[in-house]
Structure formats: structure tokens, C-alpha cells
Coordinates of C-alpha atoms in Angstrom, one line a residue:
M235 CA -5.7 26.7 15.4
R236 CA -4.6 26.1 11.8
G237 CA -6.9 27.8 9.3
A238 CA -8.7 30.0 11.8
A239 CA -6.8 33.3 11.7
T240 CA -9.6 35.3 13.3
K241 CA -8.6 33.9 16.7
P242 CA -5.1 33.7 18.2
A243 CA -4.1 30.2 19.2
T244 CA -2.3 29.0 22.3
L245 CA 0.0 26.0 22.0
A246 CA 0.9 24.1 25.1
V247 CA 3.0 21.0 25.6
Q248 CA 3.7 18.7 28.5
P249 CA 6.2 16.1 27.5
V250 CA 5.5 12.6 28.7
H251 CA 2.7 13.6 31.1
E252 CA 1.4 10.1 30.9
E253 CA 4.0 7.3 30.7
H254 CA 2.7 5.6 27.6
A255 CA 0.9 8.3 25.7
I256 CA 1.5 11.6 24.0
A257 CA -1.0 14.2 23.0
A258 CA -1.2 15.5 19.4
K259 CA -3.5 17.7 17.4
Q260 CA -4.7 17.6 13.8
V261 CA -1.9 19.4 12.1
A262 CA -0.3 19.5 8.6
D263 CA 2.0 16.6 7.9
S264 CA 5.0 18.9 7.6
S265 CA 4.8 19.8 11.2
F266 CA 3.4 16.6 12.6
D267 CA 6.7 14.9 13.5
W268 CA 8.3 17.5 15.8
K269 CA 5.0 18.3 17.5
I270 CA 4.3 14.6 18.2
L271 CA 7.8 14.4 19.7
S272 CA 7.0 17.4 21.9
G273 CA 3.4 16.5 22.6
A274 CA 2.1 19.8 21.3
V275 CA -1.7 20.4 21.6
D276 CA -3.6 23.5 20.5
G277 CA -5.8 24.9 23.2
A278 CA -4.3 23.1 26.1
N279 CA -3.0 25.2 29.0
L280 CA -0.5 24.3 31.7
G281 CA -1.7 26.9 34.1
W282 CA 0.4 27.8 37.2
T283 CA 3.0 25.2 38.0
G284 CA 4.8 27.1 40.8
S285 CA 7.5 28.5 38.6
E286 CA 7.7 30.0 35.1
T287 CA 9.8 32.3 32.9
V288 CA 9.0 34.1 29.7
S289 CA 11.0 34.9 26.6
V290 CA 10.2 36.3 23.1
T291 CA 11.0 34.3 20.0
E292 CA 9.3 35.0 16.7
K293 CA 5.8 34.7 15.3
G294 CA 4.6 31.7 13.4
P295 CA 5.6 28.0 13.2
A296 CA 9.3 28.8 13.6
G297 CA 8.7 30.5 16.9
E298 CA 6.6 27.6 18.1
K299 CA 9.4 25.2 17.4
R300 CA 12.0 27.4 19.0
C301 CA 9.8 27.7 22.1
A302 CA 9.7 23.9 22.3
E303 CA 13.5 23.6 21.8
T304 CA 14.1 26.2 24.5
C305 CA 12.2 24.2 27.1
K306 CA 14.3 21.1 26.6
T307 CA 17.4 22.7 28.1
K308 CA 16.1 25.2 30.7
V309 CA 15.9 24.9 34.5
D310 CA 14.7 27.5 37.0
A311 CA 16.6 29.2 39.8
N312 CA 15.9 26.2 42.1
G313 CA 17.1 23.6 39.5
N314 CA 13.6 22.5 38.5
P315 CA 13.6 21.4 34.9
C316 CA 11.3 22.9 32.3
G317 CA 8.4 20.4 31.8
G318 CA 6.3 22.3 29.3
W319 CA 5.8 25.4 27.4
V320 CA 3.0 27.7 26.2
F321 CA 3.5 29.7 22.9
N322 CA 1.2 32.7 22.2
T323 CA 0.7 34.1 18.7
D324 CA 2.3 37.4 19.9
A325 CA 5.6 35.3 20.0
H326 CA 5.8 35.1 23.8
C327 CA 7.1 31.8 25.0
Y328 CA 6.4 30.7 28.6
Q329 CA 8.6 28.0 30.2
K330 CA 6.8 26.0 32.9
Y331 CA 8.9 24.2 35.4
R332 CA 8.3 20.9 37.2
V333 CA 8.0 22.1 40.8
P334 CA 7.3 19.2 43.1
G335 CA 3.7 19.2 44.3
K336 CA 2.7 21.8 41.7
W337 CA 3.3 20.3 38.3
Q338 CA 0.4 17.8 38.2
E339 CA -2.0 20.4 39.5
G340 CA -1.0 22.9 36.8
Y341 CA -1.6 20.7 33.7
T342 CA -4.9 20.9 31.9
A343 CA -5.2 17.8 29.8
P344 CA -6.4 17.9 26.2
T345 CA -9.2 15.7 24.9
K346 CA -8.8 12.0 25.3
K347 CA -10.9 10.5 22.5
L348 CA -9.8 10.2 18.9
G349 CA -11.3 13.1 16.9
E350 CA -13.4 14.5 19.9
R351 CA -13.4 18.3 19.9
S352 CA -13.5 20.4 23.0
C353 CA -12.9 24.0 23.9
K354 CA -10.6 25.0 26.7
G355 CA -9.7 28.3 28.2
C356 CA -6.6 29.8 26.8
S357 CA -3.9 31.7 28.8
T358 CA -4.7 35.0 30.4
A359 CA -2.5 36.7 27.7
Q360 CA -5.5 36.1 25.3
D361 CA -7.9 38.1 27.4
G362 CA -10.1 35.1 28.2
E363 CA -10.9 34.3 24.5
E364 CA -12.1 30.8 24.0
C365 CA -10.1 28.6 21.7
C366 CA -11.0 25.2 20.3
S367 CA -8.8 22.1 20.3
A368 CA -9.0 19.0 18.2
G369 CA -6.7 17.2 20.6
I370 CA -6.0 13.5 20.3
L371 CA -4.5 11.3 23.0
L372 CA -2.2 8.9 21.2
P373 CA -0.5 5.8 22.3
A374 CA 3.2 5.3 21.7
L375 CA 3.4 4.7 18.0
G376 CA 6.0 2.5 16.3
T377 CA 6.7 -0.1 13.6
H378 CA 6.3 -3.9 13.4
N379 CA 9.6 -5.6 12.6
S380 CA 11.3 -2.1 12.8
Y381 CA 14.6 -3.3 11.4
H382 CA 13.2 -4.9 8.3
K383 CA 14.3 -4.5 4.7
T384 CA 12.5 -6.3 1.8
I385 CA 13.6 -9.6 0.3
S386 CA 15.0 -9.4 -3.2
P387 CA 13.0 -10.1 -6.4
Y388 CA 15.1 -13.2 -6.8
T389 CA 14.3 -14.5 -3.4
H390 CA 10.7 -13.8 -4.0
G391 CA 10.8 -15.7 -7.2
V392 CA 12.4 -18.8 -5.6
M393 CA 9.9 -18.8 -2.8
S394 CA 7.0 -18.5 -5.2
A395 CA 8.4 -21.4 -7.2
L396 CA 8.5 -23.5 -4.0
G397 CA 4.8 -22.7 -3.4
L398 CA 5.5 -19.9 -0.8
K399 CA 4.2 -16.9 -2.8
S400 CA 1.8 -15.7 0.0
L401 CA 4.7 -15.7 2.5
A402 CA 7.0 -14.0 0.0
D403 CA 4.5 -11.3 -0.7
S404 CA 4.3 -10.5 3.1
L405 CA 8.0 -9.9 3.2
T406 CA 8.3 -7.2 0.6
Y407 CA 8.4 -4.1 2.9
T408 CA 11.2 -1.9 4.1
H409 CA 11.1 0.4 7.1
K410 CA 13.4 3.4 7.5
P411 CA 16.5 2.9 9.7
I412 CA 15.6 3.0 13.4
A413 CA 17.3 6.3 14.0
E414 CA 15.2 7.9 11.2
Q415 CA 12.1 6.4 12.7
C416 CA 13.0 8.1 16.0
A417 CA 13.4 11.4 14.2
D418 CA 10.0 10.9 12.6
G419 CA 8.5 10.8 16.1
L420 CA 8.1 7.0 16.6
T421 CA 8.8 5.9 20.2
T422 CA 8.3 2.1 20.2
F423 CA 9.9 -0.6 18.1
E424 CA 9.9 -4.4 17.4
I425 CA 13.0 -6.4 17.0
D426 CA 13.4 -10.1 16.3
V427 CA 16.5 -11.7 17.9
Y428 CA 18.3 -15.0 17.5
A429 CA 20.8 -16.3 20.0
D430 CA 24.3 -16.8 18.6
P431 CA 26.7 -17.2 21.6
V432 CA 29.7 -18.3 19.6
G433 CA 29.2 -16.3 16.5
G434 CA 29.0 -17.3 12.9
R435 CA 25.9 -19.4 13.2
Y436 CA 24.1 -17.4 10.5
S437 CA 27.2 -16.7 8.4
N438 CA 28.1 -18.6 5.3
A439 CA 31.5 -19.2 6.8
S440 CA 30.0 -21.9 9.0
R441 CA 26.8 -22.8 7.0
P442 CA 27.8 -23.1 3.3
K443 CA 24.7 -25.2 2.7
S444 CA 22.1 -22.7 4.0
P445 CA 19.7 -21.6 1.3
L446 CA 20.2 -17.9 1.2
V447 CA 23.0 -16.8 3.5
G448 CA 25.4 -19.1 1.6
K449 CA 26.8 -17.9 -1.7
L450 CA 23.9 -19.2 -3.7
T451 CA 22.9 -18.0 -7.1
L452 CA 19.9 -18.7 -9.3
K453 CA 22.2 -21.0 -11.3
D454 CA 23.0 -23.1 -8.3
L455 CA 19.3 -23.7 -7.9
G456 CA 18.8 -24.5 -11.6
M457 CA 16.5 -21.4 -11.9
G458 CA 18.5 -18.9 -14.0
P459 CA 21.9 -17.2 -14.4
A460 CA 24.7 -16.9 -11.8
V461 CA 22.9 -14.0 -9.9
P462 CA 23.1 -14.0 -6.1
L463 CA 19.7 -14.3 -4.5
E464 CA 20.5 -11.6 -2.0
T465 CA 23.0 -8.8 -2.2
L466 CA 24.3 -8.5 1.4
P467 CA 26.0 -5.5 3.0
A468 CA 29.8 -5.5 3.0
D469 CA 30.0 -6.0 6.8
Y470 CA 27.3 -8.8 6.8
H471 CA 29.6 -11.8 7.5
G472 CA 31.9 -9.8 9.8
K473 CA 28.9 -8.8 11.9
M474 CA 27.5 -12.3 11.8
S475 CA 30.8 -13.8 12.9
Q476 CA 30.7 -11.9 16.2
P477 CA 29.1 -13.5 19.3
G478 CA 25.8 -12.1 20.4
F479 CA 22.1 -11.8 19.4
K480 CA 21.4 -11.3 15.7
V481 CA 18.5 -9.4 14.1
F482 CA 16.5 -10.7 11.2
H483 CA 13.1 -12.1 10.5
I484 CA 13.5 -15.7 9.3
Q485 CA 16.9 -17.4 9.2
D486 CA 18.3 -18.0 5.7
I487 CA 15.2 -16.6 4.1
D488 CA 14.3 -13.1 5.2
I489 CA 17.6 -11.8 6.4
Q490 CA 17.9 -8.2 5.3
S491 CA 18.1 -5.9 8.3
H492 CA 19.1 -2.2 8.9
C493 CA 20.9 -3.3 12.0
L494 CA 22.4 -6.8 11.9
T495 CA 22.9 -7.3 15.6
L496 CA 20.9 -6.4 18.7
A497 CA 23.9 -4.3 19.9
D498 CA 23.7 -2.3 16.7
C499 CA 20.0 -1.7 17.0
I500 CA 20.4 -0.6 20.6
N501 CA 23.2 1.8 19.6
E502 CA 20.9 3.4 17.1
L503 CA 18.3 4.0 19.8
M504 CA 20.9 5.2 22.4
N505 CA 22.3 7.8 19.9
A506 CA 18.9 9.0 18.7
K507 CA 17.1 12.0 20.3
R508 CA 14.6 10.6 22.7
I509 CA 12.4 12.6 25.1
A510 CA 10.3 9.8 26.4
T511 CA 10.6 6.2 27.6
T512 CA 11.2 4.0 24.5
H513 CA 9.5 0.6 24.4
V514 CA 11.1 -2.2 22.4
L515 CA 9.2 -5.4 21.8
L516 CA 11.8 -8.3 21.6
E517 CA 10.7 -11.5 19.9
V518 CA 13.2 -14.2 20.9
K519 CA 13.1 -16.6 17.9
T520 CA 13.8 -20.3 18.6
S521 CA 11.9 -22.0 15.8
T522 CA 13.0 -23.3 12.4
P523 CA 10.6 -22.7 9.5
Q524 CA 9.2 -25.8 7.9
L525 CA 9.8 -25.6 4.1
P526 CA 9.1 -27.8 1.1
P527 CA 12.1 -29.9 0.1
L528 CA 14.9 -27.7 -1.1
P529 CA 17.3 -28.5 -4.0
H530 CA 20.8 -29.8 -3.5
G531 CA 20.1 -31.0 0.0
L532 CA 20.0 -27.4 1.4
K533 CA 18.8 -27.1 5.1
V534 CA 17.6 -24.1 7.0
T535 CA 19.9 -23.2 9.9
P536 CA 18.1 -24.3 13.1
A537 CA 17.6 -21.6 15.8
L538 CA 18.9 -22.2 19.3
E539 CA 16.6 -22.7 22.2
M540 CA 17.0 -20.3 25.1
T541 CA 18.9 -21.5 28.3
N542 CA 19.6 -19.7 31.5
A543 CA 23.0 -18.7 30.2
L544 CA 21.4 -17.2 27.1
W545 CA 18.8 -15.3 29.1
A546 CA 21.6 -13.9 31.2
A547 CA 23.4 -13.0 27.9
L548 CA 20.3 -11.2 26.6
E549 CA 19.9 -9.3 29.9
A550 CA 23.6 -8.2 29.6
E551 CA 23.1 -6.9 26.1
V552 CA 20.1 -4.7 27.1
Q553 CA 21.1 -3.7 30.6
E554 CA 22.8 -0.4 29.8
A555 CA 19.9 0.8 27.6
A556 CA 17.4 -0.3 30.2
S557 CA 19.2 2.0 32.7
A558 CA 19.5 5.0 30.3
S559 CA 17.7 8.3 30.7
P560 CA 15.0 8.2 29.3
P561 CA 15.0 4.4 29.7
I562 CA 14.5 1.9 27.0
K563 CA 12.2 -0.8 28.3
F564 CA 12.5 -4.2 26.6
L565 CA 9.2 -6.2 26.5
L566 CA 9.2 -9.9 25.7
D567 CA 6.9 -10.7 22.7
N568 CA 6.0 -14.3 23.3
P569 CA 4.0 -15.3 26.4
D570 CA 5.6 -18.8 26.4
K571 CA 9.1 -17.3 26.3
S572 CA 8.0 -14.9 29.1
M573 CA 7.2 -17.9 31.3
E574 CA 10.6 -19.4 30.5
Y575 CA 12.2 -16.1 31.3
L576 CA 10.4 -15.8 34.7
Q577 CA 11.6 -19.3 35.6
Y578 CA 15.2 -18.1 34.9
V579 CA 14.6 -14.9 36.9
A580 CA 13.6 -17.1 39.9
T581 CA 17.2 -18.6 39.8
K582 CA 18.9 -15.2 40.0
A583 CA 20.3 -13.6 43.1
G584 CA 17.9 -10.8 43.9
K585 CA 15.3 -12.2 41.4
T586 CA 15.0 -8.9 39.6
P587 CA 13.9 -9.0 36.0
V588 CA 15.5 -6.8 33.4
L589 CA 12.9 -7.7 30.7
V590 CA 9.2 -7.1 30.9
P591 CA 7.2 -10.3 30.5
N592 CA 4.0 -10.8 28.5
I593 CA 1.5 -12.3 30.9
A594 CA -1.3 -13.0 28.3
K595 CA -1.2 -16.7 29.1
M596 CA -1.0 -16.5 32.9
A597 CA -4.0 -16.6 35.2
E598 CA -4.8 -13.2 36.5
D599 CA -4.6 -14.3 40.1
Q600 CA -1.0 -15.3 39.5
V601 CA 0.0 -11.8 38.3
G602 CA -0.3 -10.0 41.6
S603 CA 0.4 -6.5 40.2
T604 CA 0.0 -4.6 36.9
D605 CA 3.5 -3.1 37.4
G606 CA 6.4 -4.5 35.5
V607 CA 4.3 -6.6 33.2
Y608 CA 2.3 -6.1 30.0
I609 CA -0.1 -7.9 27.6
K610 CA 0.3 -8.3 23.9
C611 CA -3.0 -8.2 22.0
N612 CA -2.4 -8.1 18.3
D613 CA -6.1 -7.6 17.5
A614 CA -7.6 -5.0 19.9
T615 CA -11.0 -5.7 18.4
K616 CA -11.2 -9.1 20.0
S617 CA -13.4 -9.5 23.1
N618 CA -10.8 -11.7 24.8
C619 CA -7.2 -10.5 24.8
A620 CA -6.4 -12.0 28.2
F621 CA -8.2 -13.1 31.3
G622 CA -11.5 -13.0 29.4
L623 CA -11.1 -9.2 29.0
S624 CA -10.9 -6.9 25.9
A625 CA -8.0 -4.6 25.3
K626 CA -10.1 -1.6 26.6
Q627 CA -11.1 -3.5 29.7
L628 CA -7.5 -4.5 30.4
V629 CA -6.4 -0.8 30.0
E630 CA -9.1 0.3 32.4
K631 CA -7.8 -2.2 35.0
G632 CA -4.3 -0.7 34.8
Y633 CA -2.5 -3.1 32.5
L634 CA -0.1 -2.0 29.8
V635 CA -1.4 -3.3 26.5
R636 CA 0.4 -3.5 23.2
S637 CA -1.6 -3.9 19.9
R638 CA -1.2 -3.8 16.2
T639 CA -3.2 -1.9 13.6
D640 CA -2.5 -4.0 10.5
S641 CA -0.4 -6.7 8.8
Y642 CA 1.5 -6.1 5.6
P643 CA 0.4 -6.2 2.8
K644 CA -3.0 -5.1 3.9
W645 CA -3.6 -1.6 5.4
E646 CA -6.8 -1.7 7.4
P647 CA -8.1 1.8 8.4
A648 CA -11.1 0.5 10.2
K649 CA -9.0 -1.8 12.4
A650 CA -6.5 1.0 13.0
K651 CA -9.3 3.2 14.3
A652 CA -10.6 0.5 16.5
T653 CA -7.1 -0.1 17.9
L654 CA -6.6 3.5 18.7
D655 CA -10.0 3.7 20.3
S656 CA -9.2 0.6 22.5
G657 CA -6.8 2.7 24.6
A658 CA -3.9 0.3 24.0
Q659 CA -0.8 2.3 25.1
I660 CA 1.6 0.8 22.6
V661 CA 0.6 0.4 18.9
H662 CA 2.7 -1.0 16.1
T663 CA 2.1 -0.8 12.4
D664 CA 3.6 -1.7 9.0
Y665 CA 2.3 1.6 7.7
P666 CA 3.5 4.4 9.9
D667 CA 2.9 7.2 7.4
K668 CA -0.7 6.0 6.8
L669 CA -1.4 5.6 10.5
K670 CA -0.1 9.2 11.1
A671 CA -2.2 10.5 8.2
L672 CA -5.2 8.7 9.5
I673 CA -4.7 10.2 12.9
T674 CA -4.4 13.7 11.5
G675 CA -7.5 13.3 9.4
M676 CA -5.7 13.6 6.1
Y677 CA -5.8 10.1 4.8
D678 CA -8.8 8.9 2.7
D679 CA -9.9 5.8 4.5
D680 CA -11.6 4.4 1.4
D681 CA -8.5 4.7 -0.8
D682 CA -6.9 1.4 -0.1
D683 CA -7.7 -0.6 -3.2
D684 CA -4.0 -0.9 -4.2
D685 CA -2.7 -2.1 -0.9
G686 CA -2.8 -5.8 -1.8
D687 CA -4.7 -8.8 -0.5
D688 CA -4.6 -10.2 2.9
G689 CA -1.2 -11.9 3.5
D690 CA 0.2 -14.3 6.1
D691 CA 0.4 -12.6 9.5
V692 CA 4.0 -13.4 10.2
D693 CA 5.6 -11.8 13.3

């Protein structure tokens, strides 16, 4: 245990013991990320799993990390993979193997409530000394609009002049590239997609009159010098000219993205180091924003409605990732679109869905099973997320629940705590660093005076 040198500490990990949750402890921020990825918990013990080996590394944090890395590649003499490890302060590293029929029995779970302390027996190597754990059972953590980059100051100014300042303020955030988010320990993401089966729908090559994607400057709008509203990446129009689903927030308005196509976003995930199932919330966008009259007769590019052919195309784009190891599960954001998708699935040979539908608007007696479905509940503090049940009640009934802790530009620590306490297995945020700091107990919950006023909750 950090800061308690009088007692040796045991560190145990059991990667992905529960499908949608990882265990973590209150640790310094510098070591948080790799331990979250591994599921490290002070004071937990795997016990006897039917097969184990031991090696000696080095004392201290470097030895802990090496112990975790060793487990990722080892198998025992019978081909059973290493499923967890125990590191003792004397630098002994125990590899625990997933022996069928033994593994579940061998794992001693850490505490399951946020901030709840408990003491657990350490390994026999510590002569029965008691060690305390501040274990936390966490959901899969990730970002809202994971691909997003901020709008430019020029775009913000034009939107403000059109009476859209509140909306503009809500678009001034930038997340890290998805691969970096994976490296930081995040395991779930949100991506907005627009159908573009021919290619070029959102490129200025075909839409020269669109407000922002076209080569517009402030001068064109009578608002200043000949400065482009948005500086686009060099490959923007090349990417946008290709057939396939495109990734951005609002067509022609909020278009900056770390990965311009769904294929690019998926490639980032496939190439990242992942040790657990990754959940990606896909919001299929089919609406066109209603804006005040724009100068020079400019029109926002209308989004395409989904058809059976487009649903099939979307399945084709995600199929390889959905079958990867560990898999990437794609969850449909919108319950109405989920109903449309299920109608398409009913027309398929085999009728097997590739995407996971959001059943929040279905009647519970229509669902049949909690497998292969989920419920989106943006506000886990509500008493009715679906079926007249709260998020906590839905989780207790076996449903997979996704929730959200905040909405930029407002960080809400009280709501974040309530969301974590709800038991929702997937949690998204616009403030991943603050959420991690809140979880580790290092963030001052009251220090949020400079986080801005409430903004439009735009998905």
C-alpha cells in the first residue's frame, strides 16, 4: 500500500475478470494508467488456481510493472494462459494460470463500492500479515465523442454572430487521438458516423456551397479578412472523397476529427494494445441541423437516412473488428435507429446482428434476454432510465448500461460520483483526466469554478 512502508504490500491482478469492469486502487497518477490497464489491486489475492510459476524481478514499481508484462505472454506446461499475477515486495512474481474449473474459484475479488476500504488476507509469503486495500470496482471508462477536435476561433465567432454562441461554446474541446486514449487506459469510445456510400458528400469538391467544408473565408461572409474558417488536414478532401462512413460531429459546422473515416478510427483501435473487450458507441447521424438563415444562400449538407443497403455497409465496415481478439463490440447509440436496425436484421439470412441495439424504448417483455442488448442512460441519477427502472436497478437485473458523467463545458463531480455508484458498466466523459483523478481521490471536487457554465448537451 502506498505510503505505508511498515507493512509489505501484495499486488494482484486478474485482467478482465468481469466482462465490463476493471478493478483499480487509489494510486498516484503517474502509475494509474498501466495499472488500470492491468486491473491491479493492492491487497487482493488470486489464491490457488491449479497452476502457477514464480520468477524474481526487482523491488519497487518497476518490478510490479515487469511482473504484469510477464503475465501477458506466459502459458504453463499444459498451454493454459497466464490470467493474473501476484507481486510481493521481496520482488517475487507469481504467474497464475487459467486452469479450467479452477480459475474462478481462485480469485478473491477486491472491494466493489467506490471508496469502500476492506482488509483481505495477503499471500502466504507474507506470513499471514493483514494488508488493507482501497480497491475500487470501475466500469469501462472512455470519452464522449472520442474523435473530436475543437472548432476554430473563426468558426466560433461566426456561430456566435448567428446567435449560436451556446452551441459554439459546447464544441471547444479536443480529445487525444484514440490510440493515445487506449494507451491511457480507456477502453470504451463514442464515434459519430455519417453514411457516404458514393464518397465526396462532405467534401467541397461536390458541395462548394456548404458553409464550412467549402473554401469559405471570413471575407466571403462579410465578417473579416480572407482567412479560412477552418484549417483542414492535408488529406481531408482525399479521405472525404472515398466511399464509406465518415466521422465528425455536425456536418459543415463541427467537422474536425482525429480520424476522418470510420475505417480509420477502427484501424487505430485494432493497432492499439488492448487487453479487454472494447466497447464503441456508434451514433448513426441522419439529421440536418436547423440553423438561422446563412449568407450567400449557403445550405448545410443534408445527412442520408439509413437503408437496408447502408446497414449492410455499416456491418461490413465493423465486421472484422467485431471478430477480433479481444473483440470490439459496436453499440448503436440511438434507440430509434436500433429499432430500424433490428428490422433490417430480420431480413438477413440467419438474422444475426453484428451491432448491439439500444433497447431503451422497447417494452421489457419484448426484449426476451439481457444478452446482446444494452441500455443507454445518459443520466444515471434518473429514477427511470428504461422500463420504469433506474440504472442501478437495470444493472441488478443483468442489463448492460451505458451512462455519462458530464457534458462539456461543465464538469460535475457530484453527478460523476453518482454515475459511478449506479453500477453502470460503461461510462463516458468529456473530462477523462478529471474523472480518473476523482476516482483516485486526488481531485478537489469543489475546485470547478472555472469549468464554464452549463452548455447545450449535444451528442
